[in-house]
Tab-separated table of C-alpha atoms in Angstrom:
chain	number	residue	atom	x	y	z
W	222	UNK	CA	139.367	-56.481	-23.806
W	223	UNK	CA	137.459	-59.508	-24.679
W	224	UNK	CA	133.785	-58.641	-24.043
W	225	UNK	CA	131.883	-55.844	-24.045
W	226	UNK	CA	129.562	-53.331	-21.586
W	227	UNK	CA	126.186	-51.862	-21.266
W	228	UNK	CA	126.518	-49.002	-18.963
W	229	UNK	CA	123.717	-46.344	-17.928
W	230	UNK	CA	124.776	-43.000	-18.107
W	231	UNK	CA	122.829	-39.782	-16.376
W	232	UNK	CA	121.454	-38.940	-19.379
W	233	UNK	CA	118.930	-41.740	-19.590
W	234	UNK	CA	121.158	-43.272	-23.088
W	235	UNK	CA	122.570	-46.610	-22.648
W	236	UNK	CA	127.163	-46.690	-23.528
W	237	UNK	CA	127.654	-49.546	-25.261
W	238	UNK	CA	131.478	-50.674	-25.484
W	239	UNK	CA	132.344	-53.531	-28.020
W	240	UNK	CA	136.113	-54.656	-29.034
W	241	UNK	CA	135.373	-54.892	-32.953
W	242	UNK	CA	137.805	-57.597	-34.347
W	243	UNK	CA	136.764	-58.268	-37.764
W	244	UNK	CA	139.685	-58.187	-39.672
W	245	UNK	CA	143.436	-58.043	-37.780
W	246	UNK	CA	146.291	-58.314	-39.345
W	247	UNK	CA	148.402	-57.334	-36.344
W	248	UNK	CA	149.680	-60.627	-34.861
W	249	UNK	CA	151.412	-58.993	-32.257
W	250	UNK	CA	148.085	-56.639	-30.530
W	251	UNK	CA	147.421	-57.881	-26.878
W	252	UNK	CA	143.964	-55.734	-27.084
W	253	UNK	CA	141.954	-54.115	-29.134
W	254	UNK	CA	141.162	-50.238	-28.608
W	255	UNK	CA	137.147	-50.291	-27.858
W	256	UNK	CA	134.281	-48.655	-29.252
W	257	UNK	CA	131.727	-46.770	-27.409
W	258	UNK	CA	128.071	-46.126	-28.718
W	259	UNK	CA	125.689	-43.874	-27.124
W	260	UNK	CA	121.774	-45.497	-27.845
W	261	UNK	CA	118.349	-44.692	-26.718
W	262	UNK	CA	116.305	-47.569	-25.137
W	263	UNK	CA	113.514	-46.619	-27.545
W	264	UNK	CA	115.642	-46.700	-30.586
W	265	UNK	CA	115.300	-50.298	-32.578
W	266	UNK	CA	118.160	-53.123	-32.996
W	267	UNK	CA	118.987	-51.861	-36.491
W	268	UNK	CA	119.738	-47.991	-35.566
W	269	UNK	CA	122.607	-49.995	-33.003
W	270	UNK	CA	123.336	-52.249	-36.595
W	271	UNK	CA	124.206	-49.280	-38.674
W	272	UNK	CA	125.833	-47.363	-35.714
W	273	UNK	CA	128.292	-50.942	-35.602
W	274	UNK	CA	128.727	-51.329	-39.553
W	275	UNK	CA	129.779	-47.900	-40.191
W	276	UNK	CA	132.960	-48.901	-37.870
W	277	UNK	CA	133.673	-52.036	-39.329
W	278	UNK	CA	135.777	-52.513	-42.734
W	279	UNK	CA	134.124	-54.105	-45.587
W	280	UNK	CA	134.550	-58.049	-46.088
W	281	UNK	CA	135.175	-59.828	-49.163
W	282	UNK	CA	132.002	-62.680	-49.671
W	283	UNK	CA	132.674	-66.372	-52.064
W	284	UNK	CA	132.525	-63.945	-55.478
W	285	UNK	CA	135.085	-61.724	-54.060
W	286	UNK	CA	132.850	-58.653	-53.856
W	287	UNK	CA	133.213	-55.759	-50.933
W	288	UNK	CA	130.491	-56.175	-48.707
W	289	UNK	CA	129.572	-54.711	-45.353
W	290	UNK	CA	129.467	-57.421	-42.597
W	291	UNK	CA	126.014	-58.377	-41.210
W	292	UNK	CA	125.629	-57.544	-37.297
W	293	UNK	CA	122.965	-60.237	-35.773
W	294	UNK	CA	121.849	-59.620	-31.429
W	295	UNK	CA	121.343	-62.702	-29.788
W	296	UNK	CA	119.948	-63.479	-26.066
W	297	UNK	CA	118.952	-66.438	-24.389
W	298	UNK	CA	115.631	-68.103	-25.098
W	299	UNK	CA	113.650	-69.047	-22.258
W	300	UNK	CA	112.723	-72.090	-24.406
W	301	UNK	CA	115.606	-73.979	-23.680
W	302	UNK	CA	114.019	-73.866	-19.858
W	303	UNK	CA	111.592	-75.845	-20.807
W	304	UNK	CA	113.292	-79.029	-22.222
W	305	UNK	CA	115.786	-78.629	-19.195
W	306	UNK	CA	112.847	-78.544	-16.802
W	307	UNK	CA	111.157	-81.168	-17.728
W	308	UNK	CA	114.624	-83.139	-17.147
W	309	UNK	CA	114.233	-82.324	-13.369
W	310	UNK	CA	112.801	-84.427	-10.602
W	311	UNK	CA	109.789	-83.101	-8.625
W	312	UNK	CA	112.137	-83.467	-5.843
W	313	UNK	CA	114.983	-81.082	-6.984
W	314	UNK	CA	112.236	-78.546	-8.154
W	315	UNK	CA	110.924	-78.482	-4.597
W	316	UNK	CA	114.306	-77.960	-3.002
W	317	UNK	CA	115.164	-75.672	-5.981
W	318	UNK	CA	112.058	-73.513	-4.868
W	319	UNK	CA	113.129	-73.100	-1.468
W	320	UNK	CA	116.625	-72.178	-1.838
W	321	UNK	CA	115.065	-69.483	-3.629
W	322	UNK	CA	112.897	-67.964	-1.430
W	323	UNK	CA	115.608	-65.729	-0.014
W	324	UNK	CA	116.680	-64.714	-3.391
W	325	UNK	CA	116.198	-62.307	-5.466
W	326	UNK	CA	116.774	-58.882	-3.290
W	327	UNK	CA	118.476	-56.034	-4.999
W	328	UNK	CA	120.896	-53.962	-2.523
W	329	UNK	CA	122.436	-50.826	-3.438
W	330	UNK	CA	125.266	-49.246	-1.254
W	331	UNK	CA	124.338	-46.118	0.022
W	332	UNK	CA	126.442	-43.830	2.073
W	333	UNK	CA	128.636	-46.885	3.372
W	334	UNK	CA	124.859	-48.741	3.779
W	335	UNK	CA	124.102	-51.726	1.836
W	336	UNK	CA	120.390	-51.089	1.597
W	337	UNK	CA	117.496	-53.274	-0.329
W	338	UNK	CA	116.206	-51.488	-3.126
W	339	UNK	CA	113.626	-53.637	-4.571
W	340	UNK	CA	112.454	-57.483	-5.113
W	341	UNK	CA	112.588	-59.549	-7.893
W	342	UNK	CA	110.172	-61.672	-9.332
W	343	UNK	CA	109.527	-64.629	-7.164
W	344	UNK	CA	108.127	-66.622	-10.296
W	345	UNK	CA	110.184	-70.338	-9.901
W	346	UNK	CA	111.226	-71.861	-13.265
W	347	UNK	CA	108.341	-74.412	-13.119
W	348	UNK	CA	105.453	-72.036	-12.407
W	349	UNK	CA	107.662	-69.844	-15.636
W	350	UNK	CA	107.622	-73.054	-17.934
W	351	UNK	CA	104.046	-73.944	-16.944
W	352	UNK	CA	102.595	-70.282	-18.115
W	353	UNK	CA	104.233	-70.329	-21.156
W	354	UNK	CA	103.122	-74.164	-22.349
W	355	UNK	CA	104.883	-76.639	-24.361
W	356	UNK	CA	106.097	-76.436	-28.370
W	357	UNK	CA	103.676	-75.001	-30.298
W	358	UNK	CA	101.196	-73.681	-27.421
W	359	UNK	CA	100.646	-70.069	-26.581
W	360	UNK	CA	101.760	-68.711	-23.288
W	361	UNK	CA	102.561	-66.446	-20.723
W	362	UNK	CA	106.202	-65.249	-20.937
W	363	UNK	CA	108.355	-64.357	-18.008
W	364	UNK	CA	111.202	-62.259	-17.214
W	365	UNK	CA	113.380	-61.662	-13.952
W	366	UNK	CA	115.773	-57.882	-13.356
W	367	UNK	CA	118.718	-59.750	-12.407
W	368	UNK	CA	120.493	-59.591	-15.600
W	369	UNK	CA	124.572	-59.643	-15.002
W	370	UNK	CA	123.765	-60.256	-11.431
W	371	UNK	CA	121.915	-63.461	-12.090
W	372	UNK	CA	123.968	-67.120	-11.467
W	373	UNK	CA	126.115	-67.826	-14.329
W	374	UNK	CA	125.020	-71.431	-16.237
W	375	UNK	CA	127.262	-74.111	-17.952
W	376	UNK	CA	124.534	-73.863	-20.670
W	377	UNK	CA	124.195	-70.260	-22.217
W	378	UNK	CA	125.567	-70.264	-25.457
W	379	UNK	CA	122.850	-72.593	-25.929
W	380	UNK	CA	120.534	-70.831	-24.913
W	381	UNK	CA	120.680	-68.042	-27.422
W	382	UNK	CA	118.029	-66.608	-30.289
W	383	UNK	CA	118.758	-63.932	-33.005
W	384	UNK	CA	116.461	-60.979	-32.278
W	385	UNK	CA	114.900	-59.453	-35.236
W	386	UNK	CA	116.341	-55.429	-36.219
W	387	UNK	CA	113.156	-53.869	-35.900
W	388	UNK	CA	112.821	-54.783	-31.985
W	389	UNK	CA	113.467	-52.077	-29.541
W	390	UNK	CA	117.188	-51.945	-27.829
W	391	UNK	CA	115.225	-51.299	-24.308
W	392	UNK	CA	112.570	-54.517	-25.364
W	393	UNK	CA	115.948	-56.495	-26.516
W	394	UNK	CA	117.388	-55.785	-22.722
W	395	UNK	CA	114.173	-56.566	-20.945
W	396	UNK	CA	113.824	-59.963	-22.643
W	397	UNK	CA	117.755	-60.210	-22.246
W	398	UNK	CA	117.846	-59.813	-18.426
W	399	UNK	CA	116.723	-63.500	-18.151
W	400	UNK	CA	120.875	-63.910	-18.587
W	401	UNK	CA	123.848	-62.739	-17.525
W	402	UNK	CA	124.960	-61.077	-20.876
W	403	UNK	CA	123.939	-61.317	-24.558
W	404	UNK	CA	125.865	-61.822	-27.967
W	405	UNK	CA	126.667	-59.551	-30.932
W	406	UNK	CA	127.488	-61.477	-33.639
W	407	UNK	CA	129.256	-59.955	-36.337
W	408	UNK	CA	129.903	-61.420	-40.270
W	409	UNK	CA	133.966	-62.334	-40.521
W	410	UNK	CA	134.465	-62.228	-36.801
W	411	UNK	CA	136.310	-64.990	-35.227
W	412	UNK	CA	133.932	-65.104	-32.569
W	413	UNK	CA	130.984	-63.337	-30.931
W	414	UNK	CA	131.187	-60.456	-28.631
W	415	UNK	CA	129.381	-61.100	-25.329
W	416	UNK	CA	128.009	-58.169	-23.431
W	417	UNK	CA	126.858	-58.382	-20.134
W	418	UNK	CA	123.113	-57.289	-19.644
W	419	UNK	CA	122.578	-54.529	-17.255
W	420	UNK	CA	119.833	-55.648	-14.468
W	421	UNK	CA	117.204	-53.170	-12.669
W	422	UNK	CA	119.524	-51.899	-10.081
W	423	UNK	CA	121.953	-50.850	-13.289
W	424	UNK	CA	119.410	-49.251	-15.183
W	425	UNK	CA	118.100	-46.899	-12.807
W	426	UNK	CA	121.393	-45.950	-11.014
W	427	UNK	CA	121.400	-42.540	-11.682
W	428	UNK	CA	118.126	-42.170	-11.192
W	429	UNK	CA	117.411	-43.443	-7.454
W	430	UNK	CA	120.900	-41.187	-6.502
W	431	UNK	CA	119.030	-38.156	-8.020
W	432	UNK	CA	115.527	-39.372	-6.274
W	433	UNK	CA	117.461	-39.513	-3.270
W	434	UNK	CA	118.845	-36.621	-3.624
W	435	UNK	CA	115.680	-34.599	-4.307
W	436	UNK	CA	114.141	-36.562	-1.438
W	437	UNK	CA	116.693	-35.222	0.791
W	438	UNK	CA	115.756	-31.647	-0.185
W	439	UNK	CA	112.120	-32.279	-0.042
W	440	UNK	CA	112.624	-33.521	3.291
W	441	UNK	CA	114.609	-30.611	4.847
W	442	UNK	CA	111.219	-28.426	3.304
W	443	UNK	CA	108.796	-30.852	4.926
W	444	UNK	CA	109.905	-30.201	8.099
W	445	UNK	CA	109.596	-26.282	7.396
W	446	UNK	CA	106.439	-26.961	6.149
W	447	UNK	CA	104.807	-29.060	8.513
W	448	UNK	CA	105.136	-26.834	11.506
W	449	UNK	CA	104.009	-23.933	9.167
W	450	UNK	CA	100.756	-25.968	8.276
W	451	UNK	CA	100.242	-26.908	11.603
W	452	UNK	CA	100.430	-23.410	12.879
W	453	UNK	CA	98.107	-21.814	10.317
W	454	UNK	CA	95.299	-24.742	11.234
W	455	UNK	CA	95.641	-23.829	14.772
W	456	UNK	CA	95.458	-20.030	13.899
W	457	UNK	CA	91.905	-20.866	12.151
W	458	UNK	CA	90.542	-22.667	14.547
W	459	UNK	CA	91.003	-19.763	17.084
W	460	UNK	CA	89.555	-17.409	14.221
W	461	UNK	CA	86.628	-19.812	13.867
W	462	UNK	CA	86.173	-19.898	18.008
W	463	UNK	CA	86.658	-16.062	17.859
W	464	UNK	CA	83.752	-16.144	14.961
W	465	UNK	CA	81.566	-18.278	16.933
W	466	UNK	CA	81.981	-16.497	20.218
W	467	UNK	CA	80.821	-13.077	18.164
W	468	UNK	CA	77.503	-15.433	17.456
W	469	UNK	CA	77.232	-16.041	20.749
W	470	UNK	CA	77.520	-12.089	21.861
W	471	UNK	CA	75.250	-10.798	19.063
W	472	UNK	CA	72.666	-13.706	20.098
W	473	UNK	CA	72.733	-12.474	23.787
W	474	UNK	CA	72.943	-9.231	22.919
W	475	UNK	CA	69.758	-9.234	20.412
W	476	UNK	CA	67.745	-11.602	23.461
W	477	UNK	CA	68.968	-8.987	26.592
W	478	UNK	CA	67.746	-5.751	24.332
W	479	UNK	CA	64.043	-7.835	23.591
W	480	UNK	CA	63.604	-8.864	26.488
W	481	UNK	CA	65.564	-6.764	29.201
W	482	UNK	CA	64.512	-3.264	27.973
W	483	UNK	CA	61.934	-0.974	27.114
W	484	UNK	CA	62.914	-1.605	23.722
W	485	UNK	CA	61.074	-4.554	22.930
W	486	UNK	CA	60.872	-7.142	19.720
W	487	UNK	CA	58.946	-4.104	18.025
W	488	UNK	CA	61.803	-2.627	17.780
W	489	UNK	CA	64.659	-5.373	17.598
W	490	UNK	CA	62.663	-7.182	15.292
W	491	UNK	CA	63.718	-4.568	12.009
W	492	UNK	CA	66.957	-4.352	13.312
W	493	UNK	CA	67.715	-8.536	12.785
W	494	UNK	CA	66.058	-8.571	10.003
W	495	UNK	CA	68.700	-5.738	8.382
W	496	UNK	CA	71.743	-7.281	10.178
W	497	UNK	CA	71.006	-10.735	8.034
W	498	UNK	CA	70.409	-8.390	5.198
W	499	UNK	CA	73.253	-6.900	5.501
W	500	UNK	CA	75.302	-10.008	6.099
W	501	UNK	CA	74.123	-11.230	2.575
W	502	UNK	CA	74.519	-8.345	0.251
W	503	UNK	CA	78.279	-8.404	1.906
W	504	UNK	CA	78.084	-12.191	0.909
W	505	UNK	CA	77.238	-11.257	-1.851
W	506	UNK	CA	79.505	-8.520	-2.859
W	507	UNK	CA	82.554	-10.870	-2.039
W	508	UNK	CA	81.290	-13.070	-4.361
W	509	UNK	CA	81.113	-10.578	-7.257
W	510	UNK	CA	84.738	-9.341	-6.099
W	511	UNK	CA	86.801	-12.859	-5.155
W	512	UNK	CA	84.895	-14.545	-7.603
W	513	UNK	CA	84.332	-17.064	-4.873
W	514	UNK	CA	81.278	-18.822	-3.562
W	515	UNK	CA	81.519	-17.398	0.857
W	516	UNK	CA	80.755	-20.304	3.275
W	517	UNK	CA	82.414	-21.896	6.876
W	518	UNK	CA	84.626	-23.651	4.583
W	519	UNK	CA	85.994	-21.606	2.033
W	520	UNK	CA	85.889	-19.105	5.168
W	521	UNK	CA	88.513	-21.492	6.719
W	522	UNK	CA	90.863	-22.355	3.791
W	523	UNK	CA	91.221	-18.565	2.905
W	524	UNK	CA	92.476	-17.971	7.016
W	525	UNK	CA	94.414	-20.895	6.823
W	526	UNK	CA	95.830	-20.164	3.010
W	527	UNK	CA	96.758	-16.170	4.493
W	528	UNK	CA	98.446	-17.565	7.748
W	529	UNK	CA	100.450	-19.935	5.756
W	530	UNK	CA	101.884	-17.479	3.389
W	531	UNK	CA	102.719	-15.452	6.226
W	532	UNK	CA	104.600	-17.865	7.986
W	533	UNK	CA	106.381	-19.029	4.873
W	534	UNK	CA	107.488	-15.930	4.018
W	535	UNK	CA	108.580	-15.245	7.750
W	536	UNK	CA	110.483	-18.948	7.944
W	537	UNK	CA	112.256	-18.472	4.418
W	538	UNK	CA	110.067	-21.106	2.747
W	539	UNK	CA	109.768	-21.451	-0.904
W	540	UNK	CA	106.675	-22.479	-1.944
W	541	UNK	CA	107.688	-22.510	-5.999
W	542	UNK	CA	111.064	-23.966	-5.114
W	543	UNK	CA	109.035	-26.805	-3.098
W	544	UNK	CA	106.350	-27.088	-6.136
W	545	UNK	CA	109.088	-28.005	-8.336
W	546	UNK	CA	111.048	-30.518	-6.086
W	547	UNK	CA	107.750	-32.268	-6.251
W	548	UNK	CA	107.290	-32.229	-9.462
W	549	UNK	CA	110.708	-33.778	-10.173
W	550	UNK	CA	110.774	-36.637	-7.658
W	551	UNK	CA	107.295	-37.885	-8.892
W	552	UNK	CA	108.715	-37.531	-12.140
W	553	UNK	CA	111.963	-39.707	-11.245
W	554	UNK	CA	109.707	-41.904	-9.470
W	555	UNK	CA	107.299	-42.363	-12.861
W	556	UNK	CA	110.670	-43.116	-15.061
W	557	UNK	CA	112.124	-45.885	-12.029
W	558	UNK	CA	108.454	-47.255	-11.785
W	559	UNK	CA	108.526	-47.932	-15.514
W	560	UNK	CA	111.769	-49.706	-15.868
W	561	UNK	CA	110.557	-51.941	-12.795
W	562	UNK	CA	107.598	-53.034	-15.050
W	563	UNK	CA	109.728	-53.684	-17.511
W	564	UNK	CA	111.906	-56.022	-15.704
W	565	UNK	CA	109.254	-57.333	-13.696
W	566	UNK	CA	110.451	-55.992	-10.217
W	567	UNK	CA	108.496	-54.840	-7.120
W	568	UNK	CA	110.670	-51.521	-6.550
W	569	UNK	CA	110.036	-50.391	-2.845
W	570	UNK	CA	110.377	-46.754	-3.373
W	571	UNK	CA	110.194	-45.889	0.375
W	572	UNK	CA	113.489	-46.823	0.683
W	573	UNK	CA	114.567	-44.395	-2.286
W	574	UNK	CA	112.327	-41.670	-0.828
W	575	UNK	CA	114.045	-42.346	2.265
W	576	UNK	CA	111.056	-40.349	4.955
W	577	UNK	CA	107.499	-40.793	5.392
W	578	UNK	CA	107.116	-37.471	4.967
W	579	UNK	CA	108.224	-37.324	1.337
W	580	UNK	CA	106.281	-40.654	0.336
W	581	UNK	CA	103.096	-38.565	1.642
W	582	UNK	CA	104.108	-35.103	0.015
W	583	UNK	CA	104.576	-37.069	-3.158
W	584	UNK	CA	101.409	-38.621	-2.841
W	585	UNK	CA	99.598	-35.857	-1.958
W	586	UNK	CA	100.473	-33.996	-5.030
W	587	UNK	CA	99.655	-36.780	-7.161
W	588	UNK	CA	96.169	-37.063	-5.581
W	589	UNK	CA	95.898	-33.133	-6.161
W	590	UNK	CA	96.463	-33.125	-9.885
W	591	UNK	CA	94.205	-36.258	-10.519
W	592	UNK	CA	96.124	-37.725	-13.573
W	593	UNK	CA	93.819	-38.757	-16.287
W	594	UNK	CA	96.296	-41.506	-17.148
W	595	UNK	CA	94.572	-44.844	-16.242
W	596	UNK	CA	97.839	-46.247	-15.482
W	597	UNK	CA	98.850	-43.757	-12.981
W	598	UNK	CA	95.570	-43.981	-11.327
W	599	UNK	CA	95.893	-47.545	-11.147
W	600	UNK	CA	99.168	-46.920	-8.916
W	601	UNK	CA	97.414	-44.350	-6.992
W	602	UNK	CA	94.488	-47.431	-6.172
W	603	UNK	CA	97.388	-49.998	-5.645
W	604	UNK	CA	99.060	-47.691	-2.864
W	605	UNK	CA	95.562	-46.817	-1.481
């Protein structure tokens, strides 16, 4: 084993697995027995440092002392783009961009399905060089999700720049992704380690199977659930015909007793008055006891609320089990949409979510719990 990995695990940490080769005395080893590292995105370079050092023996410097070898990260600089850029005709940028304009589309296998999961960047390397301006102008910088699954160039080890410790090991692999792998260069090694960089599609595996996965379930419910809904709206709207056809009767009743009888409005005339009476102190008192303001509408949700419960109940539908589905696939979806800013990706999650059905139930229940997080609410006006 001559380089090392990055691999995502289900736990959201990031395996790294390096061959450490700092001092071997055994001429006769074909390969050396790996190490593996378990890191958090958020942690910084020099937690990964320590975690490395700790495994490597001590090193003797020009005085002779023991000392513990110094672990540098190195990735490729997009600066080096620049001065190659500027080496290319206008001509082989043009047919450069168009090559391109197929590129750049993740697929996943799914089920024996290669599927598109998402869409990279489309930002060519002129319009990239251009936004981030010559030597010692400020800029815009760039990055691309392609990472091991980018094309491979005659020119990397070139390319590279020593990160500084304190940078996080989830901002190192962003900024990283631009390349096909990165470097881990270690004090008394023959030579560095290169590690392959994992893209978008690697680092969020795991978590668009267990999207689909909790899509799948939340689809089976939706279908449950939409015939329940639409059979408790259609209930209400015969109660509400049933409540305007009483109207009707009391209004033709009240009109045939004035004016059809002996009767009279002399004598109707009390008896209206107490019926609306009556109607609002009952208003009134199911105010005091529901704690709930009485009118057409509310009128309507609570018929529609009561016939849905009853038809859940009757159809084996768990409201609290469907709650929390919910709950987790936005959540999923909130984790996968963050990684895709960070890599700069355009994740289609309708393919992940796999039914219209659970794209709107999702939605829905984000709309419902209005998140006071401006960024969410920016996604929420984006989709809009």
């Amino acid at each position: 084993m001559t380089k090392g990995k990055l691999l995502t695990t289900p736990s959201r940490l990031l395996k790294l697995i390096l061959p450490l080769t700092t001092l071997d005395k055994n001429s006769d080893r074909k390969d050396v027995q790996p190490l593996a590292l378990l890191v958090h995105p958020q942690q910084p370079l020099s937690y990964l440092e320590r975690l490395i050092q700790s495994e490597l023996p001590s090193i003797r410097n020009e005085k002779g002392e023991d000392k513990i070898p110094a672990v540098h990260f190195r990735a490729e600089d997009s600066a080096q783009d620049d001065v190659e850029e500027s080496r290319a005709t206008t001509q082989g940028e043009g047919q450069e961009e168009n090559a391109n304009q197929g590129d750049g589309l993740e697929e996943t296998r799914f089920g024996g399905k290669v599927e598109k999961t998402g869409i990279l960047n489309k930002t060519t390397k002129k319009a990239a060089a251009e936004l981030r301006g010559g030597p010692g102008q400020g800029g815009v910088e760039s990055y691309s999700g392609l990472g091991r699954e980018g094309q491979s160039t005659s020119s990397n080890k070139g390319k590279l720049v020593r990160w500084s410790s304190s940078t996080e090991i989830g901002d190192f692999i962003r900024d990283a992704a631009r390349g096909k792998e990165f470097a881990v260069e270690i004090e008394g090694a023959s030579k560095e380690i290169r590690v392959g960089v994992p893209s978008f599609n690697d680092r969020t595996y795991y978590l668009r199977v267990r999207l689909r996965k909790t899509a799948g379930k939340i689809n089976d419910m939706a279908v449950i659930k939409k015939e329940c809904d639409l059979a408790a709206h259609k209930s209400a709207q015969y109660f509400a015909l049933g409540g305007f056809g009483v109207l009707i009767g009391w209004w033709a009743l009240v009109w045939a007793l004035t004016f059809k009888t002996s009767l009279g409005w002399d004598t109707m005339e009390p008896v209206t008055y107490l019926v609306g009476l009556s109607t609002l102190v009952a208003g009134y008192a199911y105010f005091i006891y529901h704690n709930r303001e009485i009118s057409y509408r509310s009128a309507m949700n609570i018929t529609i609320s009561s016939r849905q419960s009853k038809l859940y109940e009757a159809r084996g539908f768990d409201v609290s089990k469907w709650e929390t589905l919910v709950d987790e696939g936005n959540a999923i979806r909130r984790e996968i949409k963050a990684i895709a800013r960070e890599y700069d990706v355009d994740w289609d999650e309708t393919i992940d979510e796999q039914d219209k059905r659970v794209t709107e139930a999702l939605r829905q229940d984000r709309r419902q719990k209005k998140p006071d997080e401006g960024e969410e609410k920016g996604e929420e006006d984006e989709q809009e």
